Coordinates of C-alpha atoms in Angstrom, one line a residue:
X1 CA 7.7 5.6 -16.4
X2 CA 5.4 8.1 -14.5
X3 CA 5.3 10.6 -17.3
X4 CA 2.4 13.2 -17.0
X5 CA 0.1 12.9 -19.5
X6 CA -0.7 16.6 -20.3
X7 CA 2.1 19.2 -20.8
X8 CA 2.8 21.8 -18.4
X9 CA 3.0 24.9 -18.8
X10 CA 6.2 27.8 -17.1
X11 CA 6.8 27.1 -14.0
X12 CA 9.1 29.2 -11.4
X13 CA 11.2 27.7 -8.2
X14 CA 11.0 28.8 -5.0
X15 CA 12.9 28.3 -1.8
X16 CA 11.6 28.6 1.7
X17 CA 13.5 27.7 4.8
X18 CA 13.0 28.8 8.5
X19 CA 13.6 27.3 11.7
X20 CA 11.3 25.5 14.4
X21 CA 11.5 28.8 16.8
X22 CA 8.7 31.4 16.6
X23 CA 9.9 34.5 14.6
X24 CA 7.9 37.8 13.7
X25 CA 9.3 37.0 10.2
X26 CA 5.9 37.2 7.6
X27 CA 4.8 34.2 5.9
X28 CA 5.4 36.0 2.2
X29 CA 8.9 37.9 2.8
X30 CA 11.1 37.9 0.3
X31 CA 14.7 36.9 1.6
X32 CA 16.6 37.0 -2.1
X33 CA 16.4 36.4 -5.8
X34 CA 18.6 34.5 -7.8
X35 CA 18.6 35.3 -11.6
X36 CA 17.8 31.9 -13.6
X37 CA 20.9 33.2 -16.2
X38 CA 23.1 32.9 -12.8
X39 CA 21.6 29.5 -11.9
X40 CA 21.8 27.6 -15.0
X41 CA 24.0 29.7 -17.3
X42 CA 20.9 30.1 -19.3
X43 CA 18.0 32.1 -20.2
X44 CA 14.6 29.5 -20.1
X45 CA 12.5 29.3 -23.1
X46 CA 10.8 26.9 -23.1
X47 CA 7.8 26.8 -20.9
X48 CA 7.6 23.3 -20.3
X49 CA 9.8 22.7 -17.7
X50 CA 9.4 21.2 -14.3
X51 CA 11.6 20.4 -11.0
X52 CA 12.6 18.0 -8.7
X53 CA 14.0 18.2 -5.4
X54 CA 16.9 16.0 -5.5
X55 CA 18.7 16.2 -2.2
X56 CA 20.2 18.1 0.9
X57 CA 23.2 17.7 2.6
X58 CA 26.4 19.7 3.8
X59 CA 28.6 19.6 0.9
X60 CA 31.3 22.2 2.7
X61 CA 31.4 20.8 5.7
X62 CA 30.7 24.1 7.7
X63 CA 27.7 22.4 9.4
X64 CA 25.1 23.9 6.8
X65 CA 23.1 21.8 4.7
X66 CA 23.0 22.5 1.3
X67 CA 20.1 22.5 -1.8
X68 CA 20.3 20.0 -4.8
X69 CA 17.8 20.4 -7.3
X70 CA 16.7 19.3 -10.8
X71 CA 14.8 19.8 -13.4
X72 CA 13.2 18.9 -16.2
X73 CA 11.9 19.7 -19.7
X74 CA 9.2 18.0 -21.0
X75 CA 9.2 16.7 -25.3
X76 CA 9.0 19.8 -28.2
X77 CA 5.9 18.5 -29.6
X78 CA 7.4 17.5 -32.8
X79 CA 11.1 17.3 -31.9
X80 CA 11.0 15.4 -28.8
X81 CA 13.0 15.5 -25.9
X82 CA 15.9 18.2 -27.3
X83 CA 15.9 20.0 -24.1
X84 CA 18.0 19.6 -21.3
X85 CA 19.5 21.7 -18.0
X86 CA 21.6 21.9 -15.7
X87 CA 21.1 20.7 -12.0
X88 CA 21.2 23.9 -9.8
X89 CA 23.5 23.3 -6.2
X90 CA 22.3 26.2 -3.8
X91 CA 25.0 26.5 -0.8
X92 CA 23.8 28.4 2.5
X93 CA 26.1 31.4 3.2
X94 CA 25.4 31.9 7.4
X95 CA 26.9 35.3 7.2
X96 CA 23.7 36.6 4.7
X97 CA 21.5 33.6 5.9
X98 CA 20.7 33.0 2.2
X99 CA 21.2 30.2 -0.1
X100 CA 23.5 31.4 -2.6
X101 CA 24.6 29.4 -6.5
X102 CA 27.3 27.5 -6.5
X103 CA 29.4 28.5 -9.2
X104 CA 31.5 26.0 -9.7
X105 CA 29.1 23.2 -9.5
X106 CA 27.1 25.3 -12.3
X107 CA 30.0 25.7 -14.1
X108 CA 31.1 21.9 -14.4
X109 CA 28.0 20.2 -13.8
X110 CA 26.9 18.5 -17.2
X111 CA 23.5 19.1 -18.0
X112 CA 20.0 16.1 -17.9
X113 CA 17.3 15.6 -19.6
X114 CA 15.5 14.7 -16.2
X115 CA 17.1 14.5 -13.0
X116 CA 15.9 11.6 -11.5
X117 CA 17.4 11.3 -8.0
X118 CA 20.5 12.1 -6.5
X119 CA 22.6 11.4 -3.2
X120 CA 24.9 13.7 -1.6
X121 CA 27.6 11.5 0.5
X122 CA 30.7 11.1 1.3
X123 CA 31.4 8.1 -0.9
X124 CA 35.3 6.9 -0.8
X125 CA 35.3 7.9 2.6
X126 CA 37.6 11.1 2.3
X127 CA 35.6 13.3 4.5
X128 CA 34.3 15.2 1.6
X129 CA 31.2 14.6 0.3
X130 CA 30.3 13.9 -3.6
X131 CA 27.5 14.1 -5.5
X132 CA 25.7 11.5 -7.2
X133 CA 22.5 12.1 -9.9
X134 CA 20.9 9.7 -11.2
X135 CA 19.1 10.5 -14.6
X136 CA 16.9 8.8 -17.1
X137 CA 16.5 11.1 -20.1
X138 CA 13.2 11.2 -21.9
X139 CA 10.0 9.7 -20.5
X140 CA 7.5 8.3 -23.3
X141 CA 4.7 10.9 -23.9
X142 CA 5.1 9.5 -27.5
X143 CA 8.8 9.4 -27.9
X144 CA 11.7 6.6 -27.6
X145 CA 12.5 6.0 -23.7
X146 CA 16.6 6.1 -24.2
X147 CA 17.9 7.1 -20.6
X148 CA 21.0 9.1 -19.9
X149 CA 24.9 9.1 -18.4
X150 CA 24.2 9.5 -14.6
X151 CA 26.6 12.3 -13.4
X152 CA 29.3 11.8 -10.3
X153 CA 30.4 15.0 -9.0
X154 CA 33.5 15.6 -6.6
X155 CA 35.4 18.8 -5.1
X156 CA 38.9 18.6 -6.3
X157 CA 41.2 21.4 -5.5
X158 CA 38.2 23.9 -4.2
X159 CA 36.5 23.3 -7.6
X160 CA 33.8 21.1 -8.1
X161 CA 34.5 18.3 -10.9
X162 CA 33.3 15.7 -13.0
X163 CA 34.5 12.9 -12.6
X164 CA 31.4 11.0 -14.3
X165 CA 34.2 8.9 -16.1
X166 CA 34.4 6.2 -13.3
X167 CA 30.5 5.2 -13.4
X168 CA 29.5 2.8 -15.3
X169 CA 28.9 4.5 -18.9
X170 CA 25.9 3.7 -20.0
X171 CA 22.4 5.3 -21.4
X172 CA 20.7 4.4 -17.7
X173 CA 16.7 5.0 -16.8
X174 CA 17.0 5.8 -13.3
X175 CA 14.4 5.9 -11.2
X176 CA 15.7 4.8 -7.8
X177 CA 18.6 5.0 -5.8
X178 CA 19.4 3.4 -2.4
X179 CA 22.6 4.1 -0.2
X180 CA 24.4 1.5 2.4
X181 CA 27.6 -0.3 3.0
X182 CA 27.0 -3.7 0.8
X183 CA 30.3 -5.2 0.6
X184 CA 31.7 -4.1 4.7
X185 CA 34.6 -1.5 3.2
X186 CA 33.1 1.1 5.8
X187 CA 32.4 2.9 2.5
X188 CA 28.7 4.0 1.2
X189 CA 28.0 2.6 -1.8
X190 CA 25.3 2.9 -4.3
X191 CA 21.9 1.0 -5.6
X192 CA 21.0 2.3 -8.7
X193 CA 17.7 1.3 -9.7
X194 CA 16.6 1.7 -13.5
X195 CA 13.6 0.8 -14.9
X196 CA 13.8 -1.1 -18.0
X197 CA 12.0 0.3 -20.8
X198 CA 14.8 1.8 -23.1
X199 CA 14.4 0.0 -26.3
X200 CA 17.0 -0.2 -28.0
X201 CA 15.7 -0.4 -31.5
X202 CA 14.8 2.9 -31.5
X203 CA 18.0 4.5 -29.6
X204 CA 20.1 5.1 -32.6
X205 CA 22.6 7.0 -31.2
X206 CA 22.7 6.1 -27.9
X207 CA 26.0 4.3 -26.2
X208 CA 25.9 0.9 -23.7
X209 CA 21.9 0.7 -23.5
X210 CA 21.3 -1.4 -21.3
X211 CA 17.5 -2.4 -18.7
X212 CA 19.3 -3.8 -15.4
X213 CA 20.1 -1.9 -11.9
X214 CA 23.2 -2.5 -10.4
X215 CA 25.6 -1.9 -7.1
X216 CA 28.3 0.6 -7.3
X217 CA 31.2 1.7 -5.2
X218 CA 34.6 3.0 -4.6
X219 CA 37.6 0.7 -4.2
X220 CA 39.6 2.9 -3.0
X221 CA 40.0 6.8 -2.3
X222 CA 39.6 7.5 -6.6
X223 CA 38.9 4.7 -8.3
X224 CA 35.3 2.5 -8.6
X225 CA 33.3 -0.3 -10.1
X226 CA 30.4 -2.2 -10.1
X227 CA 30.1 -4.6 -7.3
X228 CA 29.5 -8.4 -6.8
X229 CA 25.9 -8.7 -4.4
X230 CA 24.6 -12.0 -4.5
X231 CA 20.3 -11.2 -4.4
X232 CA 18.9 -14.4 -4.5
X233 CA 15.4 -12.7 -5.8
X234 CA 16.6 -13.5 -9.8
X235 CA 13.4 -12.4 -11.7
X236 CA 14.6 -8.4 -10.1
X237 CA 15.9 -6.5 -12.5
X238 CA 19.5 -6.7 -11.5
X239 CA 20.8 -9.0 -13.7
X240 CA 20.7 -9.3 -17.8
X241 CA 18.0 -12.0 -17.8
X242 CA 15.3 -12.2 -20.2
X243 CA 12.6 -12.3 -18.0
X244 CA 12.3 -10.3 -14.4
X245 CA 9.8 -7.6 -12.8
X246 CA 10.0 -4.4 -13.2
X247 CA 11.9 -2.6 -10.3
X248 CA 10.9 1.3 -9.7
X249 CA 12.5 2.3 -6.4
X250 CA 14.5 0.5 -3.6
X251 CA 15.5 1.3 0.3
X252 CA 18.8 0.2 2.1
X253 CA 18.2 -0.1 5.9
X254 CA 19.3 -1.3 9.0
X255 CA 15.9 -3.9 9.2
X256 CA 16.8 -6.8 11.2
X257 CA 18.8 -5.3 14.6
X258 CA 22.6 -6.4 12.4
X259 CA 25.2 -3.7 11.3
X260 CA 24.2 -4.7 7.7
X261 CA 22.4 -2.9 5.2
X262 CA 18.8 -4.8 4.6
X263 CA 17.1 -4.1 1.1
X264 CA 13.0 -3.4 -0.1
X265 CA 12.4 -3.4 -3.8
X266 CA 9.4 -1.7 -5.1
X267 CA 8.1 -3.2 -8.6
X268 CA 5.2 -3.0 -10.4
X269 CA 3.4 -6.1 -8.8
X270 CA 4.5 -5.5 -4.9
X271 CA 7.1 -5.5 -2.1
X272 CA 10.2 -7.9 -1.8
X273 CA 12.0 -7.7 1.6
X274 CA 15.4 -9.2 1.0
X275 CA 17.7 -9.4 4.3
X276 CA 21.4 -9.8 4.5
X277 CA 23.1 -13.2 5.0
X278 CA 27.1 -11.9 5.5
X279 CA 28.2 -9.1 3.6
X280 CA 27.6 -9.1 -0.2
X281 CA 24.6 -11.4 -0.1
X282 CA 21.3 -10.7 0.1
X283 CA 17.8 -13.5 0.5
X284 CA 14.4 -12.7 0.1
X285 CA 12.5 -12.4 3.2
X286 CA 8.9 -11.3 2.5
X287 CA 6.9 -10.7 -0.5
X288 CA 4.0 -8.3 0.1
X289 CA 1.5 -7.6 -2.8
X290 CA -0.1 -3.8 -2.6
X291 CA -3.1 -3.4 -0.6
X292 CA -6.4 -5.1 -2.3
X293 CA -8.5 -1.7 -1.5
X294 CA -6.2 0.0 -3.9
X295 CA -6.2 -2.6 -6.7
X296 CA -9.6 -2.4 -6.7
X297 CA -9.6 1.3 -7.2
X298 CA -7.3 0.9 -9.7
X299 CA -9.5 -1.8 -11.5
X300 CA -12.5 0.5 -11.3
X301 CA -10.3 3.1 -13.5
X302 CA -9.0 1.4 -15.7
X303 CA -5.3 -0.2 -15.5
X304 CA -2.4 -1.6 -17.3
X305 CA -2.0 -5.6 -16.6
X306 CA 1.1 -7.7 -16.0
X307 CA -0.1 -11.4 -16.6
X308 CA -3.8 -10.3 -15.6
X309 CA -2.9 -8.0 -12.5
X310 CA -2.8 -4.0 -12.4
X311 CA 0.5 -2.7 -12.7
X312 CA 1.4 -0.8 -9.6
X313 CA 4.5 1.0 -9.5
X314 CA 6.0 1.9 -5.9
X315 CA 8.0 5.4 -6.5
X316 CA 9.7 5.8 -3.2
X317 CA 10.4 3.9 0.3
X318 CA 11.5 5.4 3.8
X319 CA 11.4 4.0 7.3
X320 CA 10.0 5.4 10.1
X321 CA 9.8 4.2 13.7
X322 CA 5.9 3.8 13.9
X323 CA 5.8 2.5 17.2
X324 CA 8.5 4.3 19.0
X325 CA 9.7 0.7 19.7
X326 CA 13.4 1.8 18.5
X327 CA 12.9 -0.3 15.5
X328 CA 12.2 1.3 12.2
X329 CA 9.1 0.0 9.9
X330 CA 8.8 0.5 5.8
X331 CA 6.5 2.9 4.4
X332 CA 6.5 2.8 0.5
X333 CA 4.2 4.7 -1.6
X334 CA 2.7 3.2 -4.7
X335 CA 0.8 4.4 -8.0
X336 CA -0.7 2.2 -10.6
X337 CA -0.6 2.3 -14.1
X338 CA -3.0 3.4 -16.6
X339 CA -3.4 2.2 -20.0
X340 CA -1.4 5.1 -21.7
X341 CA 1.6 4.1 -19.6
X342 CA 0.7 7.5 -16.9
X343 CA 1.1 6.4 -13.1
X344 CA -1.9 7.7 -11.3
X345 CA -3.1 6.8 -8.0
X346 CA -1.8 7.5 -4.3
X347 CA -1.6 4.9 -1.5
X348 CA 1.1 4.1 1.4
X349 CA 2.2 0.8 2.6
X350 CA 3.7 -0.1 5.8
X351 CA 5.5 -3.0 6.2
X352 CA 6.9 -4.4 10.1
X353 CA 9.1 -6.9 11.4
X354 CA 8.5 -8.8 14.5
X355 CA 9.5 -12.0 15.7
X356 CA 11.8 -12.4 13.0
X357 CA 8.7 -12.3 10.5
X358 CA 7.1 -9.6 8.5
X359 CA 3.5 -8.5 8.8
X360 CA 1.7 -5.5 7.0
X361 CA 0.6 -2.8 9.5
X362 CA -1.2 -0.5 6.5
X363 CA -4.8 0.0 8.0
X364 CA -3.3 0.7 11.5
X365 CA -0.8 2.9 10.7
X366 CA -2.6 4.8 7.4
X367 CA -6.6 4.7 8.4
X368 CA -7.3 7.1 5.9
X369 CA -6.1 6.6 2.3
X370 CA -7.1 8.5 -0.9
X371 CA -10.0 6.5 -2.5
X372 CA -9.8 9.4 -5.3
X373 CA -11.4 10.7 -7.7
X374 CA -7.8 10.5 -9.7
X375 CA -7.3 11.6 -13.0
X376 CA -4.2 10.9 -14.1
X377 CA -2.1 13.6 -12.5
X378 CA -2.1 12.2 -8.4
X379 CA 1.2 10.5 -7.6
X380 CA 3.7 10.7 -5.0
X381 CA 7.4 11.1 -6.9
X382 CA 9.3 11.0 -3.4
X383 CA 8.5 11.2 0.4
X384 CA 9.7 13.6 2.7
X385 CA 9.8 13.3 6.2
X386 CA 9.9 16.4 8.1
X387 CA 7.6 17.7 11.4
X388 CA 5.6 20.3 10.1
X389 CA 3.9 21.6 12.9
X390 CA 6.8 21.2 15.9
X391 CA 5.3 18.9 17.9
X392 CA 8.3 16.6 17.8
X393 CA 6.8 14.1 15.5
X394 CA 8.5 14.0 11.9
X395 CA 5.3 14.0 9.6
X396 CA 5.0 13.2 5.9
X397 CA 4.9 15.1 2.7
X398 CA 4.3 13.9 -0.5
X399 CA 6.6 15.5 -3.0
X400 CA 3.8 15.7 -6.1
X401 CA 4.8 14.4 -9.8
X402 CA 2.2 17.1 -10.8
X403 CA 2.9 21.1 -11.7
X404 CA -0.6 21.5 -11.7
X405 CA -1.0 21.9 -8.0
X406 CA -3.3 20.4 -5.1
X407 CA -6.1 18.2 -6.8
X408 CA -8.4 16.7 -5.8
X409 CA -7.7 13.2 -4.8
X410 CA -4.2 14.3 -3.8
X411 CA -3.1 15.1 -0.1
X412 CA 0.3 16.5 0.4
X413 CA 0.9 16.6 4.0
X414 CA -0.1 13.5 6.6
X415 CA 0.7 14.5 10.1
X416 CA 1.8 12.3 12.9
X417 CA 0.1 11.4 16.0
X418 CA -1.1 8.1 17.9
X419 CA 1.1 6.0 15.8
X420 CA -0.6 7.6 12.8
X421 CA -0.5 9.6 10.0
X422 CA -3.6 11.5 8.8
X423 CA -4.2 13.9 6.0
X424 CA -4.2 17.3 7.0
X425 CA -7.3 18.0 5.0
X426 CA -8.9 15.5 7.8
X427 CA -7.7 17.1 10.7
X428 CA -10.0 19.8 12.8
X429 CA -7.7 21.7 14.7
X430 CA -5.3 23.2 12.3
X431 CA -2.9 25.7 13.2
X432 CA -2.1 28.5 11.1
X433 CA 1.2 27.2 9.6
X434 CA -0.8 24.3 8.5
X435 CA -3.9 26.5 6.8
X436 CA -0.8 28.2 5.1
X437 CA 0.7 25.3 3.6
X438 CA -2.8 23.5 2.7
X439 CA -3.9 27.0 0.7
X440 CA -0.4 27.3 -1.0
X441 CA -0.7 24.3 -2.3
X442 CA -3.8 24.6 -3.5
X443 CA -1.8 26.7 -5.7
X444 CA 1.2 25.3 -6.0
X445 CA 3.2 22.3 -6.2
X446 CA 5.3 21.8 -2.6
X447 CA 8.4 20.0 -2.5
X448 CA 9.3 19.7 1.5
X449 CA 12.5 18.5 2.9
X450 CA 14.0 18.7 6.2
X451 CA 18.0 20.8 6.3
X452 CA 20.2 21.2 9.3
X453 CA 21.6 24.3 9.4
X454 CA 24.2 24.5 12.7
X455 CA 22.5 22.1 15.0
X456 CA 19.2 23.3 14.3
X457 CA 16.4 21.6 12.5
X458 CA 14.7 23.4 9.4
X459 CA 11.6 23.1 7.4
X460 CA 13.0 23.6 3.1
X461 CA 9.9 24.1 0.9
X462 CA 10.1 24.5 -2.5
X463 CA 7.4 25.0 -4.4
X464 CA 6.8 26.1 -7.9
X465 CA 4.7 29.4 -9.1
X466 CA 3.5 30.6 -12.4
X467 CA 5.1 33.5 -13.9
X468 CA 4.4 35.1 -17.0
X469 CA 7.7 37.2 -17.7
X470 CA 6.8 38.6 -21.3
X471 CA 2.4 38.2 -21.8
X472 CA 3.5 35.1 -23.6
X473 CA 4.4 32.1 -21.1
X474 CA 7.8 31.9 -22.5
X475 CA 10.8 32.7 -20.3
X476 CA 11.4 31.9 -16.3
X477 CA 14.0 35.3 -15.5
X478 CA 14.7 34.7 -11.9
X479 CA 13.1 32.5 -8.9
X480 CA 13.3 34.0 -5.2
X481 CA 14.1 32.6 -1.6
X482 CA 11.5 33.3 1.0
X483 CA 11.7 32.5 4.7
X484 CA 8.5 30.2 6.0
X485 CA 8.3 30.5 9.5
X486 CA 7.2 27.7 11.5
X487 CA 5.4 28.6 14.5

């Protein structure tokens, strides 16, 4: 679920992106402004709306990555979840160095609820990417849970389509999504992850409701289908049984040193490490419960129970070569579950294989966690790895569920060093960069995400301001692009 418990109130979008080379360029210049009307194709009214950073990627192939992003509007208070938007694609022009609407994908794009998660790829192996966004509609806060059609996206004859038709069509609650080569068609295929809480007794209305996940690819160069993965793990979610754990977010990686995709689960009660056996099939590995200093603060607080343990939802899972051993590790990040049904609660796990086995490398790798005080607003949604201070080290940002900015309890940014991350609020010699994007976020929500624009690295920051267009709190006119530069 990971709804927020309070409503929130307008909030605005903004864009930074600069690259790792020293520029004169000041921290709050103002590099464009893009009219929310010429983004969405609407004006926004209500004020309780939020965003999502979905995904980068060249979708133009002109060696430029690209902006996806989503948003999000939270229940009328007596009508429910009515509102919806439009997922806004934001393509870098080199010639104005400014990231510019796409049109088209406005145009054609159907609009979400909530804009889950989304993958830009090249999926039937064309050259050309698509886009993929996973949705799961409304989120609780005292309505039905009935997810959403997830939305496929493809350029067909220099106009962007959708061609949403070939996924499976169904009301889906998608939280996580996961991209490899499952069955060995040198194609990228899809894990879609939802978590099963749409009830159908109170989705009147709704068509194909349905709790599992599922694998999805293309067959061939336009058509696609579900596909056959033998996961020996049963009790996952990824079948129509009647009893199974709740499964929140996933990873597909290269684990064990093969040209096969490996697979983590994240569910409510810990980490399942299934490796591949041959294409197509998949056997549990490892099973790591979440660390026992969290549980307890977790128990302290209060938390929801899953035969007599606290629920801890994992919301997202990444790799990372810890040990610079040329061998990735796991790093998930994990919430728990209050008794409302909020996630609250930030910790990282760390999982490594070694022998052949897999081990839990948490205190070494993470010596500092977040003991707290949380309440009820401190979650990671996603991770981002990026280096934030260009030391050559990617470092870690954790892309907040929360509008309401830096809180205590909550660190954003753990930076790299020693085979290491530590909060940046613990660290003694920050540079100015880092002072910058500590006090921002003081203020406002940061969503960070490394782009590639022509070769060279970039940091993407998007973080959300308060604006108060007409006294009132009512409409979001415009959001503007500003250059951050590193140092």
């Amino acid at each position: 679920m990971g709804i927020l418990r309070k409503y929130l109130w307008l909030v605005l979008p903004i864009v930074f992106f600069a690259n790792y080379a020293k520029e004169a360029t000041s921290f709050e210049t103002v590099s464009g402004e893009i009219l929310m009307k010429e983004a969405t194709s609407e004006w926004w009214s209500n004020p309780e709306r939020s965003m999502t950073f979905l995904d980068s990627g060249d979708v133009n192939n002109d060696g430029y990555d690209d902006l996806l992003i989503g948003f999000n509007s939270f229940p009328d208070r007596e009508k429910g979840w009515v509102h919806d938007s439009k997922p806004i694609l934001l393509v870098y022009d080199p010639g104005s160095k400014k990231y510019k609407v796409d049109t088209s994908f406005r145009e054609n794009v159907p609009q979400q609820i909530w804009s889950r998660r989304a993958i830009i790829a090249d999926l039937n192996g064309d050259g050309q990417s698509e886009i993929f966004i996973g949705g799961h509609g409304s989120d609780g806060l005292g309505f039905p849970m009935c997810g959403e059609q997830n939305i496929l996206m493809k350029m067909v004859d220099n106009k962007w389509t959708d061609i949403s038709s070939i996924l499976p069509q169904a009301s889906d609650f998608s939280h996580g999504l996961a991209q490899g080569d499952f069955n060995g068609n040198q194609t990228t295929d899809l894990l879609v992850i939802n978590s099963p809480y749409i009830d159908a007794s109170e989705c009147s209305g709704k068509d194909n409701l349905r709790n599992r996940s599922y694998f999805w690819g293309f067959t061939n160069s336009n058509d696609a289908d579900e596909l056959k993965i033998e996961v020996s793990k049963k009790d996952l979610n990824l079948t129509n049984t009647s009893s199974f754990e709740e499964v929140h977010s996933g990873l597909a990686a290269l684990l064990d040193n093969d040209e096969k995709p490996d697979l983590v689960f994240g569910t409510n009660l810990g980490l399942y490490v299934l490796e591949n056996r041959g294409w197509g099939k998949y056997v549990r590995a490892a099973t790591f419960k979440p660390p026992k200093a969290f549980l307890k603060i977790a128990e302290d607080i209060g938390c929801m129970e899953s035969s007599g343990v606290c629920n801890t939802p994992y919301s997202d899972i990444v790799t990372y070569d810890v040990d610079g051993d040329g061998k990735v590790e796991v790093i998930a990040s994990l919430a728990f579950q209050r008794d409302n049904g909020t996630w609250t609660g930030q910790h990282f796990q760390v999982l490594k294989r070694q022998n052949k086995k897999w081990k839990d490398i948490t205190s070494a790798v993470f010596p500092k966690q977040n003991k707290g005080p949380f309440d009820g607003h401190e979650w990671c949604m996603s991770i981002s790895i990026v280096d934030l201070n260009s030391d050559g080290k990617d470092d870690i940002v954790c892309n907040s569920a929360t509008n309401m900015g830096l809180r205590e309890g909550l660190e954003l940014f753990f930076l790299f060093k020693d085979g290491q991350f530590n909060p940046l609020s613990s660290l003694k010699n920050e540079t100015d960069l880092q002072k910058n994007l500590q006090n921002l976020a003081k203020k406002h929500p940061v969503l960070v995400s490394a782009a590639n624009l022509n070769g060279t690295q970039n940091l993407i920051a998007i973080f959300q301001l308060w604006v108060d267009e007409t006294g009132k709190g009512e409409t979001i006119k415009s959001f503007k692009i500003r250059a951050l530069p590193l140092e």
